[in-house]
Structures are given as structure tokens and as C-alpha cells.
Amino acid sequence: MNQEKWDAVVVGCGIAGLGVAAQLARQGLKVICFERDAQVGGRMQSFSLEGGWRVDIGLHMTELGEHGAASELVRRVGGQVHWPPFSETVQFFQDGSWKNVADLVQLSLEDKKTFGGLMHRIAAMADGEIASQDAVSWEDWLARQGLSEPIRRLLALLSMIMTTLPHPSEQAAGEVLYIARENLQKRRQMLSANYPIGGMAGIIRPLREAVEMHGGRIVLNCDVQEVIIENRAVKGVRVPRRNQALPYPPAYGVPETETILADIVVGALPTYQLHRVLDLHPARTVLPSWWVRWVRDTATEITGLIGYVLGLREAVTDQRCFFCALDLPHTGLAFQAFPASIYDPSIAPPGKQILHTDCVMDYEDVKDLFTVRSKLQAMWLDLTRLFPGIQDKVEFRLPYRTVGCDGLARKPGLVGDYKPDVEAPGIRGLYFAGDTYRGRGLAMNGAARSAMLCADRVLQRLGRG
């Protein structure tokens, strides 16, 4: 590999990395991508199990479905995502039973009129008006609107789903308003979600195919060791030397490296993982000190999830909906779930069901395996209450945890233009893509927007934009 120079190296093959690589390759650039895992997808990996099951890592729903940025990104590179009908409702668990959000929050005729006017106002908001609220909490924004308690409660329930943060005091108003505006303009409701046919592979597969169709190369099981920067310009990356056999376990061995030359490197890694490939030591780094401080200071400003992916012999619901609870009795955590196989029956055997579930956890808790195990045990008790009899229907259950499920936590001062730009300051040829960089929207849509912005910026700098 080190005998050949590439136009661009992409580090990381999640939706953002593959999305950038596919766009660049489609414009004629010679692109190579490196992924440390055994398959592409990042936090959107899918797996086939014996018996006709297909599962994703954790819980995923795609905001806006075919109208969202993830679908737009795939279309941009010549692919297509196939979508079933949208989710029909949101169910919240309260007082021992599931309640439709419309029944849970009873609005008077006057409240309904006020709510409709508010939705009309949000749908008409300009980007600058939304951006001006990026450092304001959703709680404070709601308090300034003079809304009744039922309306504030309804909006707080929906914002929890949007931000994966349970408390409006920690949610950035600008991000909630942006997501709501996009949904109101494109779907005429404050939040809508879908699940692609084929699961997350339905989005990732066409991106990978686009990379390879246009001559790009994808290298798996290769953990990039360093981005090479000389004279404030990118020179390429260092990767483990091929055919190197170390007798040590990975925790002890330091692989020798070889150089992959390129004038453009895209780090499709979240900001809190950049230390893996960039030297951020204050005494050595060539990146600006203010930028490095920001990356270091926000490294723990991320959310986490724990949960179960459940394969059920019998369905526990026939509703095409999203299930939520603000706090469960045993875990004390916010909860989300959806029956993925109702959207795409092909991912489960006939008559059976896949149920994706999660609970939201703080970073300090989710990184500690002892806390995770304890909370998972408590969560299982909660699940038997939320879905009575589920314990007798389980064919398999896959516990999991995810650190950084939505990139940076959508807190005031951590969204919109407060995120780092897709172009590194002062370093020629170094770019970034993913949900921790510029790019609004829920989860994968934020990453997809970042991928489009990053590719546009690269092509513009090359005079091809």
C-alpha cells in the first residue's frame, strides 16, 4: 500500500466516512478507507443470525425516513434506501400502562390553538433565529413562551426523544427547534421516524457499494495509528505494517507502521476519539491550542445507552410506534423501544418479532461495566412490567452498551456552530466528518449532513465544487 499515493484517505467507515468517501470517489478522486472493525457501519453495523434474524447494534430509528439527510446522502451517490410506512404514534408509559401521547397530555381548545400557532412559528424559523438559541436550554426557551403546563409537558416529552437527554434543562433549544422545524416542513408534525428495509444495512450497504463502484478501496481490520502532518499540511497516515506477527496481546504490542501517502485525510471519528490518530499533547501538537482544549474539554460530554435487542417467539405489540418512558421504576432511567420487525418483517422469521430497547445513561456510568451490568439487570425487571409476559416469549436477548450514541450530547453550547468545523484549523488537507462536527439532526442524519458538508468543502478546495 505504501508504494502508491492516494488522493484521499478516510479514517473510519461509519455513515459519515463511507458517505464522504463515496462522494469523493464519484467525483474521480482516488480514495482509500480504513476501518478498524471487521465490517463497515460503525455504530450502524448489522448482523445476520441463524434462523433468519437480522439485528443492528442497539436501537436505531431514522428521523424523517426518506425525507431525512441519511436518505439524501445515499441518493447523492446514486443509491437508494427503501422505506416502509412511517411510525404511527408515540406511546408513553405512565401509571402502569401505555398511553398515546395525545391521550397522555390533554389539551384544551385554547391550548390546541396556542400549540398550532407555536408549530406554525417554529416551521417558519430561519437558520439564524434557530442558531441564536444554541446556547439556551429548552427549559428556558419554553419558559419564555408563556405556554400552559400541558403544552410545556408535551414538548418536554418529545424533546427527550430528540436529544436522548431526559431533562429539558440540559437540552439545547437550538437543536430541538431545528429538528422540529425540519419535521414540520417535511412531514407536518413535530417528530416522525422510520426504519429502513434491511435495517441499518439498508443505509450502509449502498454507501459501500458506491465507494467500490467508483474505484475506492475499503480496508477492514486496520486501526490507523497516526495522521501524518508536516509543515502544517497532511502527508498521509500510518497504519500497522502488513504481515506483522507480534507474540504479545494487543494491550502490550506496539505495531510497527507503514505510510499511506495522501494530500487529503478525512477523520471520520468522533472528536472524543481523535487522540487515537492525532497527537494532541500540548507540547507537541501542531493544532491550535484553543481547538485542542475544546476537544479535550468536551471528551466526556457524550451520552450513553444500555439495552437489549430481543428476538421474540411471539409479538408483544402489533403497533407501528415508538415506546418511551421518562423514568423506569427499577433503573430510574429514561427508556425507549420500538418493534423493528413490524417495519421490516424480513428481519425476523415469520410470526416472530424483534424488539429493540434502550435506557439512557450518563457517560460516567455507561463506561463502567459493573454499573452497566447492574442497570441491565434492573432494566430486565422493568421490561417485564412494561411488556407483561415478555420473559416467556424470548428466543434470544442481546445486551449491549453504546458510548457516544448521539455524538456530542445535545446540550446548550454543544450544538450547531459550537461544534468543530469539518475543516481542521491551520492544517491543509485535514478534514472531519461525523455527528460531533457541523451537522444538525438526529443521530445518523446529523452525521449524514456532516458528510455532505465535508465532501462539498473538500471538492470546493480542489476547485471541483
PDB file of C-alpha atoms in Angstrom, residues 19-200:
ATOM      1  CA  GLY A  19     -20.576   8.982   2.793  1.00  0.00           C
ATOM      2  CA  VAL A  20     -17.566  11.261   2.272  1.00  0.00           C
ATOM      3  CA  ALA A  21     -15.595   8.523   0.501  1.00  0.00           C
ATOM      4  CA  ALA A  22     -18.463   7.734  -1.879  1.00  0.00           C
ATOM      5  CA  GLN A  23     -18.916  11.410  -2.807  1.00  0.00           C
ATOM      6  CA  LEU A  24     -15.199  11.953  -3.427  1.00  0.00           C
ATOM      7  CA  ALA A  25     -14.793   8.742  -5.400  1.00  0.00           C
ATOM      8  CA  ARG A  26     -17.814   9.642  -7.525  1.00  0.00           C
ATOM      9  CA  GLN A  27     -16.023  12.875  -8.459  1.00  0.00           C
ATOM     10  CA  GLY A  28     -12.991  10.956  -9.662  1.00  0.00           C
ATOM     11  CA  LEU A  29     -10.737  11.079  -6.604  1.00  0.00           C
ATOM     12  CA  LYS A  30      -8.644   8.046  -5.770  1.00  0.00           C
ATOM     13  CA  VAL A  31      -9.901   7.136  -2.272  1.00  0.00           C
ATOM     14  CA  ILE A  32      -8.876   4.538   0.305  1.00  0.00           C
ATOM     15  CA  CYS A  33     -10.820   3.948   3.537  1.00  0.00           C
ATOM     16  CA  PHE A  34      -9.638   2.268   6.721  1.00  0.00           C
ATOM     17  CA  GLU A  35     -11.884   0.631   9.306  1.00  0.00           C
ATOM     18  CA  ARG A  36     -10.612  -0.971  12.499  1.00  0.00           C
ATOM     19  CA  ASP A  37     -13.626  -3.330  12.802  1.00  0.00           C
ATOM     20  CA  ALA A  38     -14.277  -6.420  10.718  1.00  0.00           C
ATOM     21  CA  GLN A  39     -17.117  -4.755   8.822  1.00  0.00           C
ATOM     22  CA  VAL A  40     -18.229  -1.270   7.885  1.00  0.00           C
ATOM     23  CA  GLY A  41     -21.026   0.657   9.561  1.00  0.00           C
ATOM     24  CA  GLY A  42     -19.557   1.999  12.791  1.00  0.00           C
ATOM     25  CA  ARG A  43     -22.429   2.437  15.260  1.00  0.00           C
ATOM     26  CA  MET A  44     -24.785   1.323  12.462  1.00  0.00           C
ATOM     27  CA  GLN A  45     -23.453  -2.207  11.978  1.00  0.00           C
ATOM     28  CA  SER A  46     -25.938  -5.003  11.240  1.00  0.00           C
ATOM     29  CA  PHE A  47     -25.547  -8.740  11.787  1.00  0.00           C
ATOM     30  CA  SER A  48     -27.317 -11.825  10.461  1.00  0.00           C
ATOM     31  CA  LEU A  49     -28.102 -14.554  12.994  1.00  0.00           C
ATOM     32  CA  GLU A  50     -29.058 -18.184  12.478  1.00  0.00           C
ATOM     33  CA  GLY A  51     -32.723 -18.826  11.902  1.00  0.00           C
ATOM     34  CA  GLY A  52     -33.456 -15.795   9.728  1.00  0.00           C
ATOM     35  CA  TRP A  53     -32.853 -12.972  12.201  1.00  0.00           C
ATOM     36  CA  ARG A  54     -31.074  -9.703  11.405  1.00  0.00           C
ATOM     37  CA  VAL A  55     -30.097  -7.320  14.200  1.00  0.00           C
ATOM     38  CA  ASP A  56     -28.405  -3.939  14.497  1.00  0.00           C
ATOM     39  CA  ILE A  57     -26.100  -2.717  17.241  1.00  0.00           C
ATOM     40  CA  GLY A  58     -28.600  -1.233  19.647  1.00  0.00           C
ATOM     41  CA  LEU A  59     -31.655   0.872  18.916  1.00  0.00           C
ATOM     42  CA  HIS A  60     -31.907   2.937  15.743  1.00  0.00           C
ATOM     43  CA  MET A  61     -34.760   4.868  14.249  1.00  0.00           C
ATOM     44  CA  THR A  62     -34.248   7.258  11.351  1.00  0.00           C
ATOM     45  CA  GLU A  63     -35.724  10.698  11.756  1.00  0.00           C
ATOM     46  CA  LEU A  64     -37.748  11.726   8.685  1.00  0.00           C
ATOM     47  CA  GLY A  65     -37.061   8.480   6.806  1.00  0.00           C
ATOM     48  CA  GLU A  66     -36.938   9.176   3.059  1.00  0.00           C
ATOM     49  CA  HIS A  67     -37.093  12.922   3.759  1.00  0.00           C
ATOM     50  CA  GLY A  68     -34.030  12.882   6.037  1.00  0.00           C
ATOM     51  CA  ALA A  69     -30.356  13.611   5.415  1.00  0.00           C
ATOM     52  CA  ALA A  70     -29.308   9.934   5.592  1.00  0.00           C
ATOM     53  CA  SER A  71     -31.554   9.111   2.642  1.00  0.00           C
ATOM     54  CA  GLU A  72     -30.420  12.276   0.839  1.00  0.00           C
ATOM     55  CA  LEU A  73     -26.776  11.242   1.250  1.00  0.00           C
ATOM     56  CA  VAL A  74     -27.429   7.831  -0.302  1.00  0.00           C
ATOM     57  CA  ARG A  75     -29.299   9.432  -3.216  1.00  0.00           C
ATOM     58  CA  ARG A  76     -26.412  11.856  -3.722  1.00  0.00           C
ATOM     59  CA  VAL A  77     -24.064   8.945  -4.529  1.00  0.00           C
ATOM     60  CA  GLY A  78     -26.536   7.177  -6.798  1.00  0.00           C
ATOM     61  CA  GLY A  79     -28.050   4.743  -4.295  1.00  0.00           C
ATOM     62  CA  GLN A  80     -31.465   4.304  -2.767  1.00  0.00           C
ATOM     63  CA  VAL A  81     -32.846   3.444   0.667  1.00  0.00           C
ATOM     64  CA  HIS A  82     -36.159   1.587   0.755  1.00  0.00           C
ATOM     65  CA  TRP A  83     -38.617   2.670   3.420  1.00  0.00           C
ATOM     66  CA  PRO A  84     -41.824   1.207   4.862  1.00  0.00           C
ATOM     67  CA  PRO A  85     -44.670   3.442   6.164  1.00  0.00           C
ATOM     68  CA  PHE A  86     -43.770   5.845   8.973  1.00  0.00           C
ATOM     69  CA  SER A  87     -44.304   5.246  12.673  1.00  0.00           C
ATOM     70  CA  GLU A  88     -47.922   5.996  13.528  1.00  0.00           C
ATOM     71  CA  THR A  89     -47.646   7.263  17.080  1.00  0.00           C
ATOM     72  CA  VAL A  90     -45.562   7.619  20.227  1.00  0.00           C
ATOM     73  CA  GLN A  91     -46.601   5.648  23.306  1.00  0.00           C
ATOM     74  CA  PHE A  92     -45.534   6.797  26.782  1.00  0.00           C
ATOM     75  CA  PHE A  93     -45.642   4.579  29.863  1.00  0.00           C
ATOM     76  CA  GLN A  94     -47.375   6.202  32.805  1.00  0.00           C
ATOM     77  CA  ASP A  95     -49.386   4.944  35.791  1.00  0.00           C
ATOM     78  CA  GLY A  96     -48.811   1.319  34.849  1.00  0.00           C
ATOM     79  CA  SER A  97     -49.914   1.395  31.210  1.00  0.00           C
ATOM     80  CA  TRP A  98     -49.015   2.646  27.750  1.00  0.00           C
ATOM     81  CA  LYS A  99     -50.755   5.825  26.650  1.00  0.00           C
ATOM     82  CA  ASN A 100     -50.806   7.575  23.312  1.00  0.00           C
ATOM     83  CA  VAL A 101     -49.063  10.923  23.609  1.00  0.00           C
ATOM     84  CA  ALA A 102     -52.263  12.674  22.501  1.00  0.00           C
ATOM     85  CA  ASP A 103     -54.223  10.976  25.305  1.00  0.00           C
ATOM     86  CA  LEU A 104     -51.474  11.451  27.862  1.00  0.00           C
ATOM     87  CA  VAL A 105     -51.395  15.220  27.524  1.00  0.00           C
ATOM     88  CA  GLN A 106     -54.918  16.595  27.372  1.00  0.00           C
ATOM     89  CA  LEU A 107     -55.004  19.978  25.689  1.00  0.00           C
ATOM     90  CA  SER A 108     -57.924  22.366  25.953  1.00  0.00           C
ATOM     91  CA  LEU A 109     -59.322  24.033  22.836  1.00  0.00           C
ATOM     92  CA  GLU A 110     -57.364  27.154  23.730  1.00  0.00           C
ATOM     93  CA  ASP A 111     -54.173  25.073  24.247  1.00  0.00           C
ATOM     94  CA  LYS A 112     -54.642  23.397  20.882  1.00  0.00           C
ATOM     95  CA  LYS A 113     -54.939  26.788  19.211  1.00  0.00           C
ATOM     96  CA  THR A 114     -51.818  28.017  21.016  1.00  0.00           C
ATOM     97  CA  PHE A 115     -49.931  24.824  20.154  1.00  0.00           C
ATOM     98  CA  GLY A 116     -50.869  25.109  16.483  1.00  0.00           C
ATOM     99  CA  GLY A 117     -49.650  28.693  16.392  1.00  0.00           C
ATOM    100  CA  LEU A 118     -46.368  27.691  18.008  1.00  0.00           C
ATOM    101  CA  MET A 119     -45.843  24.920  15.445  1.00  0.00           C
ATOM    102  CA  HIS A 120     -46.509  27.400  12.639  1.00  0.00           C
ATOM    103  CA  ARG A 121     -43.953  29.788  14.128  1.00  0.00           C
ATOM    104  CA  ILE A 122     -41.284  27.075  14.540  1.00  0.00           C
ATOM    105  CA  ALA A 123     -41.830  25.855  10.957  1.00  0.00           C
ATOM    106  CA  ALA A 124     -41.121  29.385   9.694  1.00  0.00           C
ATOM    107  CA  MET A 125     -37.941  29.945  11.743  1.00  0.00           C
ATOM    108  CA  ALA A 126     -34.834  30.990   9.841  1.00  0.00           C
ATOM    109  CA  ASP A 127     -31.461  29.316  10.414  1.00  0.00           C
ATOM    110  CA  GLY A 128     -30.096  32.373  12.195  1.00  0.00           C
ATOM    111  CA  GLU A 129     -33.002  32.528  14.617  1.00  0.00           C
ATOM    112  CA  ILE A 130     -32.518  28.865  15.486  1.00  0.00           C
ATOM    113  CA  ALA A 131     -28.753  29.273  15.841  1.00  0.00           C
ATOM    114  CA  SER A 132     -29.287  32.125  18.305  1.00  0.00           C
ATOM    115  CA  GLN A 133     -30.821  29.569  20.687  1.00  0.00           C
ATOM    116  CA  ASP A 134     -27.930  27.071  20.580  1.00  0.00           C
ATOM    117  CA  ALA A 135     -26.594  28.200  23.963  1.00  0.00           C
ATOM    118  CA  VAL A 136     -30.068  28.341  25.536  1.00  0.00           C
ATOM    119  CA  SER A 137     -31.704  25.397  27.297  1.00  0.00           C
ATOM    120  CA  TRP A 138     -35.032  24.065  26.046  1.00  0.00           C
ATOM    121  CA  GLU A 139     -36.424  24.609  29.534  1.00  0.00           C
ATOM    122  CA  ASP A 140     -35.517  28.304  29.430  1.00  0.00           C
ATOM    123  CA  TRP A 141     -36.853  28.712  25.898  1.00  0.00           C
ATOM    124  CA  LEU A 142     -40.178  27.141  26.873  1.00  0.00           C
ATOM    125  CA  ALA A 143     -40.410  29.327  29.971  1.00  0.00           C
ATOM    126  CA  ARG A 144     -40.177  32.456  27.796  1.00  0.00           C
ATOM    127  CA  GLN A 145     -43.049  31.430  25.524  1.00  0.00           C
ATOM    128  CA  GLY A 146     -45.829  31.864  28.065  1.00  0.00           C
ATOM    129  CA  LEU A 147     -47.153  28.347  27.460  1.00  0.00           C
ATOM    130  CA  SER A 148     -49.522  26.380  29.652  1.00  0.00           C
ATOM    131  CA  GLU A 149     -48.260  23.454  31.708  1.00  0.00           C
ATOM    132  CA  PRO A 150     -49.857  20.802  29.411  1.00  0.00           C
ATOM    133  CA  ILE A 151     -48.131  22.251  26.335  1.00  0.00           C
ATOM    134  CA  ARG A 152     -44.758  22.501  28.100  1.00  0.00           C
ATOM    135  CA  ARG A 153     -45.134  18.909  29.244  1.00  0.00           C
ATOM    136  CA  LEU A 154     -45.938  17.672  25.749  1.00  0.00           C
ATOM    137  CA  LEU A 155     -42.942  19.494  24.299  1.00  0.00           C
ATOM    138  CA  ALA A 156     -40.675  18.131  27.043  1.00  0.00           C
ATOM    139  CA  LEU A 157     -41.754  14.564  26.254  1.00  0.00           C
ATOM    140  CA  LEU A 158     -40.958  14.980  22.557  1.00  0.00           C
ATOM    141  CA  SER A 159     -37.645  16.750  23.171  1.00  0.00           C
ATOM    142  CA  MET A 160     -36.420  13.806  25.248  1.00  0.00           C
ATOM    143  CA  ILE A 161     -36.731  11.591  22.157  1.00  0.00           C
ATOM    144  CA  MET A 162     -34.995  14.208  20.000  1.00  0.00           C
ATOM    145  CA  THR A 163     -31.988  14.709  22.262  1.00  0.00           C
ATOM    146  CA  THR A 164     -31.573  11.434  24.217  1.00  0.00           C
ATOM    147  CA  LEU A 165     -31.389  13.692  27.269  1.00  0.00           C
ATOM    148  CA  PRO A 166     -34.159  13.296  29.846  1.00  0.00           C
ATOM    149  CA  HIS A 167     -34.224  16.830  31.284  1.00  0.00           C
ATOM    150  CA  PRO A 168     -35.165  19.997  29.316  1.00  0.00           C
ATOM    151  CA  SER A 169     -32.655  21.948  31.410  1.00  0.00           C
ATOM    152  CA  GLU A 170     -29.859  20.027  29.630  1.00  0.00           C
ATOM    153  CA  GLN A 171     -31.321  20.108  26.116  1.00  0.00           C
ATOM    154  CA  ALA A 172     -30.163  22.756  23.645  1.00  0.00           C
ATOM    155  CA  ALA A 173     -33.132  24.770  22.414  1.00  0.00           C
ATOM    156  CA  GLY A 174     -31.500  25.388  19.028  1.00  0.00           C
ATOM    157  CA  GLU A 175     -31.185  21.677  18.289  1.00  0.00           C
ATOM    158  CA  VAL A 176     -34.759  20.884  19.341  1.00  0.00           C
ATOM    159  CA  LEU A 177     -36.075  23.777  17.250  1.00  0.00           C
ATOM    160  CA  TYR A 178     -34.050  22.673  14.213  1.00  0.00           C
ATOM    161  CA  ILE A 179     -35.292  19.079  14.386  1.00  0.00           C
ATOM    162  CA  ALA A 180     -38.868  20.251  14.941  1.00  0.00           C
ATOM    163  CA  ARG A 181     -38.672  22.715  12.030  1.00  0.00           C
ATOM    164  CA  GLU A 182     -37.396  20.076   9.606  1.00  0.00           C
ATOM    165  CA  ASN A 183     -40.138  17.650  10.613  1.00  0.00           C
ATOM    166  CA  LEU A 184     -42.861  20.293  10.443  1.00  0.00           C
ATOM    167  CA  GLN A 185     -41.763  21.446   6.997  1.00  0.00           C
ATOM    168  CA  LYS A 186     -41.358  17.963   5.533  1.00  0.00           C
ATOM    169  CA  ARG A 187     -43.921  15.901   7.455  1.00  0.00           C
ATOM    170  CA  ARG A 188     -46.205  18.493   9.113  1.00  0.00           C
ATOM    171  CA  GLN A 189     -45.615  17.065  12.552  1.00  0.00           C
ATOM    172  CA  MET A 190     -43.037  17.819  15.224  1.00  0.00           C
ATOM    173  CA  LEU A 191     -41.257  14.445  15.065  1.00  0.00           C
ATOM    174  CA  SER A 192     -41.508  11.486  12.714  1.00  0.00           C
ATOM    175  CA  ALA A 193     -39.418   8.352  12.476  1.00  0.00           C
ATOM    176  CA  ASN A 194     -38.927   5.306  10.308  1.00  0.00           C
ATOM    177  CA  TYR A 195     -36.766   2.186   9.989  1.00  0.00           C
ATOM    178  CA  PRO A 196     -35.183   1.228   6.649  1.00  0.00           C
ATOM    179  CA  ILE A 197     -35.823  -2.070   4.918  1.00  0.00           C
ATOM    180  CA  GLY A 198     -32.868  -4.298   5.794  1.00  0.00           C
ATOM    181  CA  GLY A 199     -32.136  -2.427   8.998  1.00  0.00           C
ATOM    182  CA  MET A 200     -29.100  -0.168   9.185  1.00  0.00           C
TER     183      MET A 200
END
